[in-house]
XYZ file of C-alpha atoms in Angstrom:
704
model
C -22.577 12.789 -9.360
C -25.900 11.659 -7.816
C -26.834 13.180 -4.471
C -28.873 15.968 -2.913
C -25.888 17.405 -1.056
C -22.136 17.172 -1.569
C -20.150 17.200 1.674
C -16.340 17.313 1.709
C -14.284 16.084 4.667
C -11.225 18.322 5.048
C -8.610 18.204 7.784
C -5.000 17.803 8.814
C -3.386 14.385 8.287
C -4.254 11.748 10.889
C -7.262 13.573 12.353
C -9.631 10.645 11.740
C -11.171 11.747 8.427
C -11.142 8.258 6.944
C -12.627 6.783 10.132
C -15.426 9.368 10.013
C -15.898 8.730 6.281
C -16.369 5.009 6.940
C -18.889 5.642 9.721
C -20.925 8.122 7.658
C -20.922 6.021 4.477
C -20.724 2.475 5.806
C -17.765 1.848 3.503
C -14.456 0.285 4.448
C -11.760 2.679 3.346
C -8.348 1.876 4.847
C -7.813 3.647 8.188
C -4.952 3.772 10.636
C -3.218 5.762 13.372
C -0.762 6.782 10.682
C -0.448 9.966 8.558
C -0.888 9.827 4.784
C -3.561 7.107 4.617
C -5.674 9.081 2.108
C -3.776 10.215 -1.012
C -6.714 10.685 -3.371
C -10.318 11.732 -3.007
C -12.852 9.038 -2.073
C -16.641 9.267 -2.231
C -19.551 7.479 -0.569
C -23.203 8.085 0.302
C -24.862 8.984 3.596
C -28.637 8.878 4.053
C -29.933 11.760 6.189
C -33.020 11.468 8.394
C -35.013 13.812 6.124
C -34.569 11.335 3.262
C -31.893 13.285 1.414
C -28.773 11.575 0.164
C -25.476 13.277 1.006
C -22.417 12.403 -1.083
C -19.449 12.333 1.309
C -16.077 13.212 -0.241
C -12.942 12.284 1.718
C -10.079 14.538 0.623
C -6.361 13.971 1.360
C -5.099 15.405 4.631
C -3.403 18.797 4.438
C -2.087 21.320 6.956
C -3.066 24.345 4.872
C -4.440 25.334 1.469
C -0.892 26.046 0.323
C -0.045 22.597 -1.128
C 3.388 21.115 -0.601
C 2.703 17.921 -2.555
C 0.495 16.499 -5.313
C -2.129 15.032 -2.985
C -2.539 18.346 -1.118
C -3.168 20.125 -4.439
C -6.352 18.088 -4.820
C -7.924 19.820 -1.792
C -7.644 23.361 -3.114
C -8.671 22.366 -6.645
C -11.879 20.762 -5.341
C -12.727 23.732 -3.113
C -11.844 26.469 -5.636
C -13.241 25.031 -8.859
C -17.030 25.317 -8.902
C -17.129 23.236 -12.090
C -15.400 20.319 -10.387
C -17.690 17.257 -10.123
C -17.083 17.037 -6.366
C -17.077 20.761 -5.522
C -18.886 20.652 -2.160
C -22.021 22.380 -0.933
C -20.717 21.951 2.599
C -17.275 21.380 4.113
C -16.800 19.481 7.359
C -13.518 20.501 8.918
C -12.363 17.445 10.872
C -10.137 18.821 13.629
C -8.066 17.126 16.292
C -9.529 18.577 19.499
C -6.333 17.767 21.381
C -4.335 20.001 19.003
C -6.843 22.676 18.077
C -4.421 25.548 17.509
C -2.689 23.889 14.586
C -5.956 22.549 13.135
C -7.685 25.930 13.141
C -5.208 27.334 10.613
C -6.779 25.183 7.897
C -10.260 26.068 9.174
C -9.658 29.821 8.804
C -8.458 29.347 5.208
C -11.416 27.174 4.211
C -13.819 29.536 5.984
C -12.464 32.433 3.921
C -13.195 30.471 0.721
C -16.819 31.263 1.677
C -18.139 27.723 1.458
C -20.612 26.678 4.217
C -18.629 25.006 6.999
C -19.273 22.707 9.981
C -16.492 21.828 12.427
C -16.284 18.219 13.675
C -14.108 18.324 16.786
C -12.744 14.798 16.708
C -10.748 12.941 19.372
C -12.629 14.648 22.196
C -11.800 11.670 24.399
C -8.083 12.341 23.949
C -8.561 16.073 24.522
C -10.295 15.396 27.838
C -7.539 12.989 28.896
C -4.896 15.541 28.029
C -6.650 18.139 30.163
C -7.994 20.272 27.282
C -11.404 21.819 28.021
C -13.176 23.400 25.054
C -16.244 25.626 25.474
C -18.117 24.316 22.438
C -20.875 26.941 22.497
C -18.410 29.799 22.879
C -16.265 28.453 20.054
C -19.320 28.068 17.815
C -20.455 31.616 18.558
C -16.983 33.066 18.067
C -16.514 31.428 14.656
C -20.143 31.632 13.520
C -20.366 27.950 12.531
C -21.793 24.746 13.989
C -19.234 22.914 16.122
C -19.956 19.252 16.885
C -17.721 17.433 19.405
C -17.269 13.819 18.280
C -15.103 10.779 18.723
C -15.159 8.969 15.380
C -13.187 6.098 16.854
C -15.779 5.562 19.610
C -18.747 6.504 17.397
C -19.739 9.371 19.748
C -22.138 12.088 18.516
C -22.198 10.867 14.926
C -25.972 11.372 14.814
C -25.479 14.971 15.991
C -23.028 15.500 13.158
C -25.571 14.113 10.675
C -28.138 16.546 12.088
C -25.646 19.367 11.617
C -25.228 18.316 7.985
C -28.969 18.078 7.539
C -29.691 21.529 8.983
C -26.641 23.271 7.547
C -27.139 26.563 5.754
C -26.822 26.761 1.991
C -24.976 30.059 2.369
C -21.752 30.633 4.325
C -22.475 32.104 7.768
C -18.969 31.982 9.271
C -17.505 35.104 10.792
C -14.637 36.905 9.116
C -11.233 35.705 10.273
C -8.727 38.172 8.738
C -8.811 41.152 6.391
C -7.804 39.296 3.238
C -7.802 42.376 0.986
C -5.146 44.027 3.157
C -2.604 41.325 2.217
C -2.439 42.324 -1.452
C -4.661 45.390 -2.062
C -5.275 46.088 -5.728
C -4.076 42.687 -6.928
C -6.937 40.778 -5.319
C -9.642 43.081 -6.624
C -8.168 43.064 -10.138
C -8.057 39.236 -10.270
C -11.619 39.132 -8.957
C -12.750 41.596 -11.597
C -11.018 40.020 -14.604
C -11.591 36.334 -13.754
C -15.011 36.885 -12.153
C -13.964 35.443 -8.795
C -16.596 35.862 -6.046
C -14.413 35.990 -2.962
C -11.126 37.777 -2.186
C -9.379 34.802 -0.604
C -10.009 32.596 -3.639
C -8.469 35.349 -5.801
C -5.434 35.567 -3.488
C -4.943 31.799 -3.673
C -5.066 31.938 -7.480
C -2.237 34.467 -7.375
C -0.187 32.034 -5.270
C -0.991 28.820 -7.110
C -2.087 29.619 -10.676
C 0.903 27.816 -12.261
C -0.199 24.456 -10.834
C -3.999 24.614 -11.128
C -5.437 22.407 -13.839
C -8.801 24.187 -13.992
C -7.214 27.451 -15.170
C -6.517 27.919 -18.866
C -3.022 28.952 -19.935
C -4.404 32.382 -20.933
C -5.907 32.868 -17.460
C -2.682 31.781 -15.778
C -0.627 34.123 -17.973
C -2.950 37.022 -17.188
C -2.649 36.388 -13.437
C 1.129 36.397 -13.861
C 0.937 39.788 -15.582
C -1.217 41.158 -12.764
C 1.288 39.868 -10.205
C 4.097 41.727 -11.963
C 1.979 44.839 -12.244
C 1.489 44.907 -8.450
C 4.985 43.526 -7.580
C 3.373 40.600 -5.780
C 5.762 38.539 -3.631
C 4.185 35.170 -2.850
C 6.340 34.131 0.111
C 6.039 37.478 1.888
C 2.279 37.451 1.366
C 2.017 33.902 2.792
C 4.079 34.873 5.822
C 1.962 37.952 6.448
C -1.251 35.947 6.080
C -0.065 33.182 8.433
C 0.880 35.687 11.162
C -2.545 37.328 10.924
C -4.311 33.979 11.054
C -2.440 32.850 14.153
C -3.220 36.179 15.841
C -6.882 35.457 15.171
C -6.572 31.825 16.313
C -4.819 32.836 19.543
C -7.586 35.270 20.378
C -10.226 32.582 19.729
C -8.463 29.956 21.825
C -7.917 32.409 24.669
C -11.688 32.855 24.947
C -12.783 29.254 24.388
C -10.115 26.773 25.496
C -8.669 26.050 28.913
C -5.645 23.789 29.269
C -4.822 21.973 32.487
C -1.243 21.312 33.355
C 0.067 17.725 33.704
C -1.269 16.349 30.431
C -1.424 12.702 31.472
C -1.934 10.990 28.101
C 0.811 12.872 26.369
C 3.212 12.197 29.226
C 2.588 8.469 28.918
C 3.174 8.633 25.174
C 6.360 10.590 25.669
C 7.610 8.065 28.216
C 6.936 5.193 25.835
C 8.621 7.090 23.004
C 11.806 7.484 25.017
C 12.174 3.714 24.788
C 10.596 2.855 21.421
C 12.401 5.604 19.495
C 15.707 5.272 21.342
C 18.671 5.156 18.934
C 19.677 1.708 20.263
C 16.687 0.204 22.088
C 14.276 1.458 19.454
C 15.925 -0.504 16.641
C 16.431 -3.522 18.905
C 12.729 -3.596 19.808
C 11.797 -3.163 16.151
C 13.859 -6.194 15.127
C 12.462 -8.234 18.034
C 8.967 -7.376 16.822
C 9.868 -8.459 13.284
C 11.290 -11.656 14.712
C 8.054 -12.375 16.624
C 5.945 -11.636 13.554
C 7.805 -14.030 11.265
C 8.033 -16.737 13.928
C 4.275 -16.432 14.401
C 3.579 -16.637 10.689
C 5.070 -20.127 10.586
C 4.002 -21.327 14.035
C 0.360 -20.156 14.007
C -0.399 -21.053 10.413
C 0.750 -24.666 10.594
C -2.587 -26.266 11.545
C -4.947 -24.184 9.353
C -2.607 -24.704 6.388
C -2.633 -28.465 6.965
C -6.436 -28.373 7.037
C -6.616 -26.469 3.752
C -4.100 -28.835 2.138
C -6.124 -31.830 3.308
C -9.301 -30.230 1.970
C -7.836 -29.835 -1.514
C -6.420 -33.379 -1.526
C -9.888 -34.620 -0.547
C -11.490 -32.477 -3.268
C -9.133 -33.858 -5.905
C -9.705 -37.464 -4.795
C -13.474 -36.956 -4.698
C -13.461 -35.392 -8.162
C -11.538 -38.352 -9.540
C -13.897 -40.797 -7.840
C -17.142 -39.088 -8.793
C -16.474 -37.644 -12.231
C -15.985 -39.828 -15.307
C -12.408 -40.099 -16.591
C -11.631 -37.692 -19.390
C -10.243 -34.365 -20.465
C -12.676 -32.215 -18.441
C -11.969 -34.124 -15.223
C -8.234 -33.771 -15.763
C -8.668 -30.056 -16.490
C -10.666 -29.585 -13.279
C -8.381 -31.596 -11.004
C -4.919 -31.067 -12.512
C -5.586 -27.528 -13.771
C -8.076 -25.524 -11.719
C -8.034 -27.299 -8.328
C -4.275 -27.845 -8.378
C -3.622 -24.213 -9.314
C -5.946 -22.823 -6.646
C -4.678 -25.155 -3.938
C -1.166 -23.857 -4.505
C -2.228 -20.362 -3.482
C -5.264 -20.624 -1.196
C -3.267 -22.696 1.250
C -1.404 -19.499 2.173
C -4.505 -17.626 3.381
C -3.616 -18.168 7.100
C -0.142 -16.672 6.628
C -1.491 -13.662 4.707
C -4.100 -13.072 7.443
C -1.501 -13.275 10.238
C 0.898 -10.886 8.473
C -1.805 -8.250 7.951
C -3.115 -8.648 11.483
C 0.306 -7.641 12.802
C 0.681 -4.770 10.311
C -2.790 -3.464 11.173
C -2.074 -3.582 14.925
C 1.244 -1.760 14.474
C -0.443 0.957 12.390
C -3.461 1.310 14.673
C -1.445 1.685 17.858
C 0.722 4.418 16.318
C 3.910 2.312 16.471
C 4.405 2.346 12.684
C 4.789 6.135 12.852
C 7.680 5.620 15.301
C 9.291 3.143 12.892
C 9.054 5.801 10.198
C 10.630 8.342 12.550
C 13.524 6.008 13.389
C 14.177 4.976 9.794
C 14.192 8.635 8.768
C 17.688 8.891 10.276
C 18.834 5.989 8.114
C 17.113 7.327 5.004
C 18.702 10.753 5.404
C 22.125 9.130 5.339
C 21.375 7.686 1.902
C 20.041 11.017 0.688
C 16.290 10.560 1.156
C 13.815 12.101 3.554
C 11.697 10.195 6.046
C 8.677 10.676 3.798
C 10.149 7.881 1.676
C 9.806 5.500 4.620
C 5.994 5.595 4.606
C 5.560 4.040 1.129
C 8.480 1.665 1.705
C 6.910 0.319 4.907
C 3.608 0.103 3.041
C 5.437 -1.960 0.418
C 5.421 -4.834 2.909
C 1.753 -5.174 2.007
C 1.601 -4.107 -1.640
C 3.696 -1.827 -3.855
C 0.748 -0.455 -5.842
C -0.927 1.751 -3.153
C 2.504 2.499 -1.689
C 3.711 4.013 -4.951
C 0.518 6.080 -5.107
C 1.246 7.349 -1.597
C 4.505 8.934 -2.841
C 2.331 11.832 -3.993
C 2.877 13.432 -0.590
C 6.630 13.665 -1.307
C 7.071 17.146 -2.717
C 10.726 16.745 -3.748
C 10.907 15.278 -7.297
C 14.165 13.406 -6.759
C 13.050 11.859 -3.449
C 9.744 10.838 -5.003
C 11.301 9.225 -8.080
C 13.843 7.265 -6.028
C 11.095 6.089 -3.674
C 8.978 4.932 -6.629
C 11.959 3.105 -8.116
C 12.941 1.199 -4.940
C 9.594 0.501 -3.238
C 8.904 -2.675 -5.324
C 12.118 -4.142 -3.878
C 10.498 -4.349 -0.442
C 8.991 -7.824 -0.090
C 5.220 -7.618 -0.539
C 2.560 -10.130 0.515
C 2.560 -11.735 -2.969
C 6.088 -13.014 -2.300
C 5.036 -14.643 0.982
C 3.664 -17.878 -0.622
C 6.867 -18.274 -2.659
C 9.110 -17.750 0.357
C 7.159 -20.050 2.646
C 6.844 -22.966 0.223
C 10.546 -22.845 -0.708
C 11.667 -22.385 2.911
C 9.533 -25.339 4.002
C 11.294 -27.468 1.341
C 14.896 -26.767 2.347
C 14.968 -25.257 5.863
C 14.362 -27.758 8.702
C 11.290 -27.182 10.842
C 13.397 -27.198 14.011
C 13.634 -24.946 17.016
C 16.893 -23.669 18.454
C 16.939 -23.417 22.244
C 13.331 -24.591 22.167
C 12.146 -21.145 21.028
C 13.626 -19.951 17.727
C 12.130 -21.596 14.649
C 14.690 -21.794 11.825
C 12.044 -21.378 9.137
C 10.862 -18.159 10.793
C 14.440 -16.873 10.880
C 14.840 -17.612 7.155
C 11.596 -15.795 6.353
C 12.620 -12.754 8.407
C 15.990 -12.755 6.624
C 14.257 -12.464 3.242
C 12.324 -9.379 4.395
C 15.397 -7.759 5.967
C 17.421 -8.418 2.781
C 14.720 -6.742 0.710
C 14.707 -3.604 2.903
C 18.517 -3.365 2.984
C 18.655 -3.771 -0.811
C 16.023 -1.057 -1.293
C 18.069 1.332 0.873
C 21.283 0.453 -0.989
C 19.691 1.001 -4.417
C 18.290 4.326 -3.153
C 21.806 5.343 -2.133
C 23.113 4.505 -5.640
C 20.267 6.389 -7.313
C 21.025 9.440 -5.216
C 24.157 9.891 -7.336
C 22.484 9.019 -10.641
C 19.502 11.364 -10.465
C 20.235 15.068 -10.602
C 18.053 17.638 -8.856
C 18.673 20.829 -6.918
C 15.631 20.600 -4.666
C 16.105 19.728 -1.024
C 13.429 17.773 0.783
C 12.332 17.977 4.391
C 10.397 15.724 6.707
C 7.909 16.925 9.301
C 5.827 14.251 10.925
C 3.467 14.429 13.860
C 3.715 11.371 16.074
C 0.200 10.329 17.116
C -0.428 9.326 20.717
C -0.416 5.610 21.427
C -3.843 4.011 21.306
C -5.212 0.529 21.739
C -5.847 -1.167 18.403
C -9.414 -1.307 17.138
C -9.938 -5.048 16.889
C -12.853 -4.659 14.503
C -10.536 -2.690 12.225
C -7.857 -5.377 12.549
C -10.351 -8.118 11.650
C -11.707 -6.034 8.790
C -8.190 -5.455 7.441
C -7.455 -9.195 7.601
C -10.723 -9.939 5.802
C -10.183 -7.299 3.108
C -6.594 -8.354 2.419
C -7.457 -12.045 2.265
C -10.437 -11.281 0.015
C -8.259 -9.203 -2.297
C -5.629 -11.947 -2.346
C -8.169 -14.665 -3.100
C -10.261 -12.733 -5.631
C -7.535 -10.845 -7.478
C -4.960 -13.627 -7.430
C -7.634 -16.306 -7.893
C -8.903 -14.807 -11.163
C -5.403 -14.709 -12.639
C -4.504 -18.144 -11.310
C -7.607 -19.879 -12.698
C -7.064 -18.306 -16.120
C -3.361 -19.143 -16.180
C -3.931 -22.646 -14.761
C -6.368 -23.496 -17.559
C -4.031 -22.161 -20.253
C -1.080 -23.877 -18.619
C -2.919 -27.206 -18.332
C -3.709 -27.084 -22.061
C -0.093 -26.244 -22.916
C 1.222 -28.978 -20.600
C -1.255 -31.634 -21.805
C -0.959 -31.186 -25.555
C 2.069 -30.990 -27.806
C 3.119 -30.670 -31.439
C 1.222 -33.126 -33.726
C 2.558 -36.670 -33.723
C 5.002 -36.373 -30.826
C 2.675 -37.502 -28.036
C 1.338 -40.391 -30.168
C 4.911 -41.569 -30.796
C 5.656 -41.492 -27.052
C 2.496 -43.419 -26.221
C 3.434 -46.010 -28.837
C 6.984 -46.284 -27.484
C 5.884 -46.946 -23.900
C 3.228 -49.457 -25.083
C 5.863 -51.592 -26.731
C 6.905 -54.904 -25.194
C 10.493 -53.649 -24.895
C 9.592 -50.918 -22.419
C 6.951 -52.961 -20.599
C 9.527 -55.651 -19.919
C 12.257 -53.128 -19.068
C 10.414 -51.093 -16.383
C 8.019 -51.753 -13.528
C 4.510 -50.243 -13.995
C 5.344 -47.269 -11.691
C 8.658 -46.583 -13.437
C 6.992 -46.890 -16.836
C 4.297 -44.360 -15.881
C 6.877 -41.936 -14.471
C 9.019 -42.037 -17.631
C 5.982 -41.779 -19.903
C 4.430 -38.774 -18.104
C 7.808 -37.014 -17.864
C 8.460 -37.387 -21.570
C 4.915 -36.312 -22.475
C 5.317 -33.141 -20.371
C 8.751 -32.444 -21.805
C 7.443 -32.610 -25.406
C 4.264 -30.603 -24.646
C 3.870 -26.978 -25.744
C 4.734 -25.878 -22.191
C 7.813 -28.095 -22.290
C 8.897 -26.546 -25.589
C 8.616 -23.051 -24.081
C 10.447 -24.082 -20.916
C 13.219 -25.786 -22.881
C 13.651 -22.667 -25.006
C 14.576 -20.506 -21.989
C 16.363 -23.243 -20.050
C 19.887 -22.283 -21.244
C 19.402 -18.814 -19.740
C 18.270 -20.061 -16.335
C 20.430 -23.165 -15.825
C 23.250 -20.965 -14.379
C 20.789 -19.960 -11.644
C 20.040 -23.593 -10.746
C 16.605 -23.790 -12.421
C 15.209 -26.393 -14.798
C 12.745 -25.805 -17.623
C 9.710 -26.414 -15.345
C 10.764 -23.551 -13.100
C 11.318 -21.539 -16.290
C 7.631 -21.983 -17.148
C 6.714 -20.650 -13.703
C 8.981 -17.630 -14.197
C 7.083 -16.792 -17.368
C 3.564 -17.355 -16.028
C 4.268 -15.426 -12.828
C 5.312 -12.299 -14.709
C 1.737 -11.035 -14.352
C 1.659 -11.708 -10.593
C 4.274 -13.355 -8.397
C 1.837 -15.559 -6.473
C 1.106 -17.449 -9.711
C 4.476 -19.208 -9.269
C 3.172 -21.647 -6.665
C -0.018 -22.322 -8.628
C 2.039 -23.017 -11.733
C 4.230 -25.461 -9.862
C 1.116 -27.220 -8.570
C -0.354 -27.504 -12.084
C 2.912 -28.626 -13.714
C 3.532 -31.346 -11.153
C -0.131 -32.449 -11.185
C 0.022 -32.978 -14.950
C 3.361 -34.727 -14.508
C 2.087 -37.135 -11.795
C -0.270 -40.029 -12.213
C -3.657 -39.783 -10.486
C -2.938 -42.564 -7.982
C -0.587 -40.326 -5.959
C -2.534 -37.208 -5.008
C -0.605 -34.904 -2.680
C -0.146 -31.231 -1.725
C 1.937 -28.815 -3.788
C 4.713 -28.830 -1.179
C 4.936 -32.622 -1.317
C 4.917 -32.584 -5.121
C 7.797 -30.108 -5.194
C 9.684 -32.026 -2.505
C 9.396 -35.231 -4.573
C 10.533 -33.545 -7.818
C 13.749 -35.092 -9.160
C 16.125 -34.196 -11.931
C 15.599 -37.037 -14.486
C 19.275 -37.029 -15.415
C 20.895 -36.927 -11.957
C 18.049 -38.254 -9.828
C 18.757 -35.481 -7.302
C 16.049 -33.150 -5.883
C 15.172 -30.176 -8.099
C 14.669 -27.912 -5.086
C 17.989 -27.979 -3.254
C 19.200 -25.430 -0.720
C 21.110 -23.605 -3.479
C 18.345 -23.586 -6.111
C 15.605 -22.695 -3.592
C 17.460 -19.711 -2.097
C 18.504 -18.641 -5.588
C 14.822 -18.704 -6.562
C 13.770 -16.743 -3.476
C 16.395 -14.089 -4.199
C 15.204 -13.914 -7.812
C 11.622 -13.263 -6.713
C 12.795 -10.828 -4.010
C 14.417 -8.546 -6.601
C 12.664 -9.225 -9.932
C 9.849 -6.998 -11.162
C 7.280 -9.786 -11.544
C 4.159 -7.611 -11.259
C 2.352 -5.931 -14.155
C 0.154 -3.909 -11.778
C 3.213 -2.231 -10.286
C 4.580 -1.339 -13.721
C 1.191 0.109 -14.654
C 0.976 2.291 -11.545
C 4.572 3.523 -12.023
C 3.590 4.601 -15.536
C 0.493 6.299 -14.156
C 2.413 8.165 -11.464
C 5.355 9.225 -13.663
C 3.351 9.823 -16.882
C 6.130 8.160 -18.854
C 7.153 4.652 -19.977
C 10.784 5.579 -19.373
C 10.672 4.941 -15.611
C 8.806 1.584 -15.591
C 11.141 0.323 -18.334
C 14.234 1.398 -16.377
C 12.744 -0.169 -13.237
C 11.993 -3.454 -15.015
C 15.491 -3.579 -16.532
C 17.470 -2.834 -13.370
C 15.383 -5.137 -11.144
C 15.635 -8.034 -13.624
C 19.390 -7.581 -13.932
C 19.758 -7.321 -10.150
C 17.636 -10.472 -9.652
C 19.636 -12.464 -12.210
C 23.069 -11.485 -10.893
C 22.133 -11.945 -7.222
C 20.519 -15.338 -7.891
C 23.574 -16.478 -9.849
C 25.852 -15.517 -6.936
C 23.628 -17.173 -4.322
C 23.330 -20.420 -6.301
C 27.070 -20.715 -6.855
C 27.869 -19.899 -3.225
C 25.454 -22.512 -1.841
C 25.712 -25.360 -4.351
């Protein structure tokens, strides 16, 4: 790793580490007023005023060096293993100044690892509001380390923190906190001697954690186990003894350096708000009202920008046809690439609005309250509230949400959460929902306020969450485990959203949607255009000859002739052959072979569905009638019955299929990565596909 100095950011969850990381490095790691944002280590560079380059390492939040979950294990491994690529030269303990007592427990443990330490006292603005007065100089003297009061959110004293990094000592200068050797005399010194460990506390931690540390060989771990038995070491008793000693030390430090006023104003305001927002009745009611507002806004606010984007693509297609010479390349550009992209890029306004709301809810601290409320529901189906965090995150994307299950220490809870999180409707489903809803649900308002399309969209998200909870309840009885989970969550104080962070989140999510989805869509659109334009040798020539004959010219008008010709050409193309092959399996769900092609192409990513529809119907139409993808789908007719392809029954059946089906290769890949086995992604794919098929079949037959 390149850099003159490696600096690790360590702290409790939700103390502003990621915010500080972004300020120091200029990067844009996801941040929020929400615990569990960082689940893996992140690195970036910070240029110091003396010209040196400091590599900043953001480690997952943890309350102590005794890990309770996979992500917390990363912290100790980085700090204890000197051969680790990111083993730091300096640790910055990011502490919440408004809750210093709890934060100092982690500091005392890291300090005893004998790595040079600087304390960044974050959230000083909140501490002052809550009536907490900290004597910075006295605290620094008492601990023997530099203490820098900052507010990462406001950007206060960041330069002072950089100076502290720049002038930090290469050797640990912190004062002793507790007598580590007294916790397990004999055992510590023997581990130090045999494994050549420099410091007593590192040796004690190895005794506690050697079974789970990847940097120890099996021989070293076995030897530590033998030493433990030799000295009758009891891990839990030793941890309890250590924790009591540390809090005795912390209490003495705080008594000398911190003064707390009574009537903590900020916290009182937060508590008053919580009495309403987390109320067992009003809390849920407010949550559903908020969801209602969000989904109403998605339709209402996006109407004009979506119309502009649609018009832009129609203009682009017309211009391309007017400017470029007729031929295969022009058709590929207009009917393949432009049509495919237009089907997805038109949904940028809705994606941006959805993530703006999610970002505001996270930044204000409200999402933590939602987690707290849903914990009661999750416990009734056998899960802990820790499962709520990734499931709420699934509203955006299942991939990072499944990674965030690493902070669930209970195996059964974690596996169930991984298995049901993809059921929660992610942003990739939004284009499918909105285009199908706009086809079959009237754009009307009830009582002049409630938009029916918004209600339908909200219903799809609520159905997905209810289904995820139901499947979790079923899995509770299928998976066997004796462990019992617990859920401890600190509710952050309410804060105003950082609008720059909200705008940045919108930009990043839209960019990811456009770039990641765009690459797949362009590739698939080109392949699909080729498959839909060409067919088995001889068949297309025979069709062209048939429709050039005098019999057909006399039988049909020019428009009818073109419609029949293009329909038959598409039906006998390679894409048509594939679609026809799977048609018998999907007819019971209300789908034709064209929708079948979209089901196949969107296996890689759900959002490809709309792009596929746009390409299929562009190839199928003649160039004199250029229109948006929604109009093309609205005009689609069954050639045999003459009825619309997208009816109320078939459209809701299709939405339910996409709500439950595992149409995302990235999610399957991350499930494999997190479970280290193909067994779980295969089970997940099988049960979600079966659930999607059965539910779609029921919906179609109920509504037809």
